[in-house]
PDB file of C-alpha atoms in Angstrom:
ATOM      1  CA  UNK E  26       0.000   0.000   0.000  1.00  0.00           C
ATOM      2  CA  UNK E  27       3.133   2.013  -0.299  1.00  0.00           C
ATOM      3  CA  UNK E  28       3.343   3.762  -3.638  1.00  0.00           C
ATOM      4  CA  UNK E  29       6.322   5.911  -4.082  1.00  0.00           C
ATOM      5  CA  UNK E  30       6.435   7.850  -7.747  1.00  0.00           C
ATOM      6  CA  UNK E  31       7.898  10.957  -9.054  1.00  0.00           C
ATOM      7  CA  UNK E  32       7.101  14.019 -11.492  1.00  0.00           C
ATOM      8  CA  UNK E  33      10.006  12.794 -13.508  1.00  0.00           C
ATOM      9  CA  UNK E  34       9.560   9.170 -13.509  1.00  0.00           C
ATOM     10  CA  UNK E  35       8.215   7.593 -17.423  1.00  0.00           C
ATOM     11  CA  UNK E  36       8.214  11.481 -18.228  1.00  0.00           C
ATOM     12  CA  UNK E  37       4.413  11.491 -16.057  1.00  0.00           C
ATOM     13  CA  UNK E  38       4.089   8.451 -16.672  1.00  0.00           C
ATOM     14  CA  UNK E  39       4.962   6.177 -13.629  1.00  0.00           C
ATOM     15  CA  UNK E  40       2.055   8.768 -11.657  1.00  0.00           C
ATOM     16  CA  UNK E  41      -0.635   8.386 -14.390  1.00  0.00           C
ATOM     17  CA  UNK E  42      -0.063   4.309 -13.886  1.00  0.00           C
ATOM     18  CA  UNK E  43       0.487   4.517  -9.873  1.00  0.00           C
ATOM     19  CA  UNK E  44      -2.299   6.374  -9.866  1.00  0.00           C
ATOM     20  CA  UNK E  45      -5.019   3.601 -11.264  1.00  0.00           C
ATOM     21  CA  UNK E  46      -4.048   1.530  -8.799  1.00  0.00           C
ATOM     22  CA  UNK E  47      -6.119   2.713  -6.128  1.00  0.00           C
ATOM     23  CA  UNK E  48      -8.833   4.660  -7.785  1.00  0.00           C
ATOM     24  CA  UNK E  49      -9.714   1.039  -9.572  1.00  0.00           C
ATOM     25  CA  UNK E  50     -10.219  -0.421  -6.306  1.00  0.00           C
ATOM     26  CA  UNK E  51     -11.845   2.536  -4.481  1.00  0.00           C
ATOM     27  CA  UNK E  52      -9.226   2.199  -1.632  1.00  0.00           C
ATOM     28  CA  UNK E  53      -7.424   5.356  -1.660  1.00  0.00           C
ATOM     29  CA  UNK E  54      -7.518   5.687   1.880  1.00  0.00           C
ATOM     30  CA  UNK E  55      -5.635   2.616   1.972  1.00  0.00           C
ATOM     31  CA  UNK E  56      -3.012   3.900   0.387  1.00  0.00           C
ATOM     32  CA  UNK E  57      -0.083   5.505   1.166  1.00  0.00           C
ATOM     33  CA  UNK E  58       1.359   7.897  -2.066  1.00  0.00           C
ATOM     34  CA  UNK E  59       4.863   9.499  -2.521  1.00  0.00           C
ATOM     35  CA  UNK E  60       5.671  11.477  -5.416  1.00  0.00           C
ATOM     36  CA  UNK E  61       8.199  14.487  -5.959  1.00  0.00           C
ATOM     37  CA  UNK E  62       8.938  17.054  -7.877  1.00  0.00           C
ATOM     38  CA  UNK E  63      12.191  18.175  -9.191  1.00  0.00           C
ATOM     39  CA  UNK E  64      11.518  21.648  -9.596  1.00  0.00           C
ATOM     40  CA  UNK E  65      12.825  23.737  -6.212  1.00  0.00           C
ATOM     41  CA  UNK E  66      11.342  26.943  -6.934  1.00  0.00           C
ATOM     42  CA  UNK E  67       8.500  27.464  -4.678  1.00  0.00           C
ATOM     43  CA  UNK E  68       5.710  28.386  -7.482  1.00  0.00           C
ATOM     44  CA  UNK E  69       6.244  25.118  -9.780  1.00  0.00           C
ATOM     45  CA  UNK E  70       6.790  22.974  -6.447  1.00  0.00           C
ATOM     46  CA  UNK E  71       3.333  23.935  -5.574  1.00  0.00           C
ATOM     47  CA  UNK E  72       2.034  24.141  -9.269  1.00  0.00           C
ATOM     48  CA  UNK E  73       3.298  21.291 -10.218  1.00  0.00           C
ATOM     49  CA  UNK E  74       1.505  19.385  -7.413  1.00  0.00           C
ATOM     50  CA  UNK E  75      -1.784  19.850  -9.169  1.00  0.00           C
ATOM     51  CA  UNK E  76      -0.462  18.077 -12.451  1.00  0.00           C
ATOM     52  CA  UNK E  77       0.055  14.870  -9.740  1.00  0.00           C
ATOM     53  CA  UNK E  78      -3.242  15.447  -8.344  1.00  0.00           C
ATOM     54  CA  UNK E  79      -4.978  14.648 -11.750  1.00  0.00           C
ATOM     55  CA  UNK E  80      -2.028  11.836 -12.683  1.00  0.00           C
ATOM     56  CA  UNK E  81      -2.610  10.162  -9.623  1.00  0.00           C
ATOM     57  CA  UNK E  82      -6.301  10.868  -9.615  1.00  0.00           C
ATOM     58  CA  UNK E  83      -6.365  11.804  -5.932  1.00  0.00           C
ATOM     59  CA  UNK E  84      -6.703  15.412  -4.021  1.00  0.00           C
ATOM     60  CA  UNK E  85      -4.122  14.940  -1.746  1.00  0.00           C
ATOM     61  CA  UNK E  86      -0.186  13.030  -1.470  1.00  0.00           C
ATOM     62  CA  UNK E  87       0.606  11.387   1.656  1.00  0.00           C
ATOM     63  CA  UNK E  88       4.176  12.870   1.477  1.00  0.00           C
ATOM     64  CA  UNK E  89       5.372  15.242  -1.360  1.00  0.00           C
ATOM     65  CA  UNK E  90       9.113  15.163  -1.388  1.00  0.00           C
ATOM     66  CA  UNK E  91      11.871  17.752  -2.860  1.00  0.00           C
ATOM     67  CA  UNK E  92      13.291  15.304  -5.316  1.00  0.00           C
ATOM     68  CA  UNK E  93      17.538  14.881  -5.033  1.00  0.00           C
ATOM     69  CA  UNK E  94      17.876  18.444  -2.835  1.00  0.00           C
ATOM     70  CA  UNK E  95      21.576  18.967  -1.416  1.00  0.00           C
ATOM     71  CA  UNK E  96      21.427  22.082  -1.289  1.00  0.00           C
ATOM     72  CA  UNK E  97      21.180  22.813   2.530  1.00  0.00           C
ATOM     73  CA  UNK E  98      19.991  26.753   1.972  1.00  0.00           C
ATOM     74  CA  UNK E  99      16.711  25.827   0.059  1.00  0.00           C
ATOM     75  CA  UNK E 100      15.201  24.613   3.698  1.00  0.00           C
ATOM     76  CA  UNK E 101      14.040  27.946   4.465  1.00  0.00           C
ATOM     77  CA  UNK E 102      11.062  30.091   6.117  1.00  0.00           C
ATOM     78  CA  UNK E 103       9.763  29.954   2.343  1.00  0.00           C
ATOM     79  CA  UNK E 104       9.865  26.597   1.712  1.00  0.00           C
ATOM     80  CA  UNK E 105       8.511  26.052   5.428  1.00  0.00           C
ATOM     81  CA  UNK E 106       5.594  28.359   4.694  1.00  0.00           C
ATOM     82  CA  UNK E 107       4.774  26.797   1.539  1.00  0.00           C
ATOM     83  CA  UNK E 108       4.958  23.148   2.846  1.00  0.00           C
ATOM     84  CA  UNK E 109       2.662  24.338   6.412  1.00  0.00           C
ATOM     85  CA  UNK E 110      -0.037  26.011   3.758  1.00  0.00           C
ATOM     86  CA  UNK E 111       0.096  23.028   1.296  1.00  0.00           C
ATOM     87  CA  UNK E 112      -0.377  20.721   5.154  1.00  0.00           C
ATOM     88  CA  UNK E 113      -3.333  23.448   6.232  1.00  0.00           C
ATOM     89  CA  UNK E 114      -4.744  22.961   3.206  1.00  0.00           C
ATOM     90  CA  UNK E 115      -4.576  19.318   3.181  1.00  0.00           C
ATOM     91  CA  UNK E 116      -3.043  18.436   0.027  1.00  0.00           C
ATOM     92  CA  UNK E 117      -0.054  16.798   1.328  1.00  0.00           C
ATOM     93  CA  UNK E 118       0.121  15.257   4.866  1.00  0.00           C
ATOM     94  CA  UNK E 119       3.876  15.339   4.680  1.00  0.00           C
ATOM     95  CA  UNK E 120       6.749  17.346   3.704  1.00  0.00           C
ATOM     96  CA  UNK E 121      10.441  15.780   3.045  1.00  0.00           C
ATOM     97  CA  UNK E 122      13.245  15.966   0.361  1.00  0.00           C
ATOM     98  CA  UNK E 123      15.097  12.910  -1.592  1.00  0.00           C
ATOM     99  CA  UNK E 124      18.788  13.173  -1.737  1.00  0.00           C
ATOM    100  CA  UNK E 125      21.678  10.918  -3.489  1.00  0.00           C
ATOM    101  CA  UNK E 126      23.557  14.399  -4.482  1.00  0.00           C
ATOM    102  CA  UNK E 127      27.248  15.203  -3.500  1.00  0.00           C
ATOM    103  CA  UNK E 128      25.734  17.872  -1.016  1.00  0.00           C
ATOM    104  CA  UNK E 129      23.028  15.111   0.737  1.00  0.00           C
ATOM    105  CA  UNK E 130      25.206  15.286   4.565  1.00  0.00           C
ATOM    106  CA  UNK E 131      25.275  19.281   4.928  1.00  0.00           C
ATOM    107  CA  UNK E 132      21.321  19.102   3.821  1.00  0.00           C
ATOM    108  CA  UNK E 133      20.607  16.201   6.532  1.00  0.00           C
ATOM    109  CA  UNK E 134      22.340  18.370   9.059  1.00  0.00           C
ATOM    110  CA  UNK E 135      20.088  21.368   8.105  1.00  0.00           C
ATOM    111  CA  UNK E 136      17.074  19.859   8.408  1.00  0.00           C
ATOM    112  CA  UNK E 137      17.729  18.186  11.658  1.00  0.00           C
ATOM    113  CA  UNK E 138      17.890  22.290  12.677  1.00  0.00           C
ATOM    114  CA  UNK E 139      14.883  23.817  10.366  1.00  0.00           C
ATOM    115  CA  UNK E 140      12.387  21.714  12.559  1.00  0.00           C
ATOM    116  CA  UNK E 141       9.821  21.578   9.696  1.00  0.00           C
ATOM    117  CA  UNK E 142      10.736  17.903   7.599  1.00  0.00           C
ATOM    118  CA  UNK E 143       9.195  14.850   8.016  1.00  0.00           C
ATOM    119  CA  UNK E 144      10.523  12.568   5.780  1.00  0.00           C
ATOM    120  CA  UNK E 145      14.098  11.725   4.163  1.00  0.00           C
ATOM    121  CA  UNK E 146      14.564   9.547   1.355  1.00  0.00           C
ATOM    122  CA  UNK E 147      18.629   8.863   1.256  1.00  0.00           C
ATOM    123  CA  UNK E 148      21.127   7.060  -0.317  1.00  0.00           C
ATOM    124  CA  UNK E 149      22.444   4.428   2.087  1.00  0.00           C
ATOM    125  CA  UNK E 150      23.913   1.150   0.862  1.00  0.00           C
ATOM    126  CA  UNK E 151      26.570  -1.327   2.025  1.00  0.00           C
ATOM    127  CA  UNK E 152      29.345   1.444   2.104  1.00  0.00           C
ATOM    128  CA  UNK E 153      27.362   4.131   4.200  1.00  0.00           C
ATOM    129  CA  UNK E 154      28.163   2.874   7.187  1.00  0.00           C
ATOM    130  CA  UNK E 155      31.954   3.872   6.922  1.00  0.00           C
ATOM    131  CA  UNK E 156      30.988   7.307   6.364  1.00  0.00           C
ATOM    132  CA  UNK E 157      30.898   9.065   9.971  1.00  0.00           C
ATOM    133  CA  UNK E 158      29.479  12.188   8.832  1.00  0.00           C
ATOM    134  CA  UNK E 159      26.474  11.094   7.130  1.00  0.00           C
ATOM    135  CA  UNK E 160      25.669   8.378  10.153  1.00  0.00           C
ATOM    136  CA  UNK E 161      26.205  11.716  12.439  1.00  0.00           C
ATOM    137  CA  UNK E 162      23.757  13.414  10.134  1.00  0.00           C
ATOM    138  CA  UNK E 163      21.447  10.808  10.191  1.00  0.00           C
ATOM    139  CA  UNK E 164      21.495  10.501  14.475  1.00  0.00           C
ATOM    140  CA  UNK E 165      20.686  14.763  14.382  1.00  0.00           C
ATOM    141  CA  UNK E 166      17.789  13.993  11.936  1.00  0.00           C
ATOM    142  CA  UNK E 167      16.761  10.685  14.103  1.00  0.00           C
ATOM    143  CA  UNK E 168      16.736  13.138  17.128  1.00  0.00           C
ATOM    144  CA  UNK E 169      14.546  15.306  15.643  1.00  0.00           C
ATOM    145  CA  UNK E 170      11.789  13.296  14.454  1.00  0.00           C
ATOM    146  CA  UNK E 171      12.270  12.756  10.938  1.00  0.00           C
ATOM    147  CA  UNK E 172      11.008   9.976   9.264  1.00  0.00           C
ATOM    148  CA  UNK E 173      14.506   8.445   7.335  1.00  0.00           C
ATOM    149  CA  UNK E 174      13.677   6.003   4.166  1.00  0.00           C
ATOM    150  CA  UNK E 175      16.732   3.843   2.414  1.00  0.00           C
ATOM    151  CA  UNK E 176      17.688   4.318  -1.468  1.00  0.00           C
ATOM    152  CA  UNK E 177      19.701   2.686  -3.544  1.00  0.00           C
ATOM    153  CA  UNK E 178      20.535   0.327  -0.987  1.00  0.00           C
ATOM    154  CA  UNK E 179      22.014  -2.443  -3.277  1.00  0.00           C
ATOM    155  CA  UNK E 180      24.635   0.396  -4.861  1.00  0.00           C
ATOM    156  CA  UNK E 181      28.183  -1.384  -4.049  1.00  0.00           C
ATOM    157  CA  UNK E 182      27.209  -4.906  -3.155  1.00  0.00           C
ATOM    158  CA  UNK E 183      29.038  -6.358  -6.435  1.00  0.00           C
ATOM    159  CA  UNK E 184      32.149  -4.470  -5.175  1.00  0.00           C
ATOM    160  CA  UNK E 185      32.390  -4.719  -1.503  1.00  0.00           C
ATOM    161  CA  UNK E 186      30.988  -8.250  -1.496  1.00  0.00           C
ATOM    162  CA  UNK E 187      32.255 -10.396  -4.324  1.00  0.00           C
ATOM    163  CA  UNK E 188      32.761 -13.474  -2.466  1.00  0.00           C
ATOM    164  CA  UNK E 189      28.959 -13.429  -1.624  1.00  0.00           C
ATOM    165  CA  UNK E 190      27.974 -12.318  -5.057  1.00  0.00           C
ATOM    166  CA  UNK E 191      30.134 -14.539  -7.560  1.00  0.00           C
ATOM    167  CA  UNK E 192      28.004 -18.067  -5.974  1.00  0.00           C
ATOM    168  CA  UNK E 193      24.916 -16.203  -6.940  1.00  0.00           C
ATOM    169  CA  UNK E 194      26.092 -15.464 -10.647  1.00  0.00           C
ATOM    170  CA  UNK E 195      27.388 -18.640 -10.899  1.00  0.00           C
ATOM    171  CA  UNK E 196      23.784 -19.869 -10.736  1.00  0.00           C
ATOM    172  CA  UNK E 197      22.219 -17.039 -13.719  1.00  0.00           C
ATOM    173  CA  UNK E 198      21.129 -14.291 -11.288  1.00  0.00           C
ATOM    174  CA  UNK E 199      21.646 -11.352 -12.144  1.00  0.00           C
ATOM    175  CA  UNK E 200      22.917  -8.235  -9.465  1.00  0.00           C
ATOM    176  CA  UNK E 201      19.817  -6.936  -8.350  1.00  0.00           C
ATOM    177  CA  UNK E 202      18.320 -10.231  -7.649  1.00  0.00           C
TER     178      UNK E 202
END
């Protein structure tokens, strides 16, 4: 009942599709839908949201994500206002950002401080762990109530686990499975 999407994904696509899914079955409520926009400028942010509304055939997102932020400035009073109104008005129920981008542990640390995200969607994979600063980010963010999801968990398994891997191959599957 998870359904995570994006603006960007199938060029609309991916939201028109994800978006059947429940209004088929008459179970929106039931459902939990993600989708983000790549756009950071406030007006198409919340302009754009209404082009998901009719893909996804819904009034409201569960959680409307920043998609790939790292830049740690853009979590300001404007970008709080717009996410409380868009909350007041109930067309999202949660605010948050997606990051994989060079500048993803100064933006973690900023929004452990801004006090107005709920959700983080982050790289973290087998190599994350050795990286003290972004596991420092993640405890201030932790602390502060926000909601942390794993991406692109499986990036660096071939490498930093070969021995593990190679038995698998060996038998026709492929990385990802």
């Amino acid at each position: 009942t998870y359904l995570d999407t994006a603006q960007s994904y199938g060029k609309g696509n991916s939201e028109k599709n994800v978006g059947k899914i429940p209004a088929a079955n008459g179970r929106r409520k039931d459902c939990f839908i993600v989708t983000k926009c790549g756009n950071h400028k406030t007006g198409p942010f919340t302009e754009s949201l209404e082009t998901s509304f009719e893909r996804l055939q819904t009034d409201y997102v569960d959680l409307y994500y920043l998609h790939n932020l790292g830049d740690p400035e853009r979590l300001d009073n404007e970008l709080k206002a717009t996410a409380e109104k868009l909350k007041k008005e109930k067309k999202i129920r949660y605010f948050g950002f997606s990051s994989h981008h060079a500048g993803m542990v100064p933006t973690l640390n900023r929004a452990a401080e801004v006090g107005f995200v709920d959700v983080i969607m982050l790289k973290y994979n087998f190599k994350s762990y050795e990286d003290k600063e972004l596991n420092k980010a993640l405890d201030r963010c932790a602390k502060a109530g926000i909601g942390l999801v794993a991406m692109k968990t499986q990036q660096g398994a071939e490498e930093s686990f070969q021995d593990r891997v190679n038995p698998f191959k060996e038998k026709g599957f492929n990385q990802y499975q």
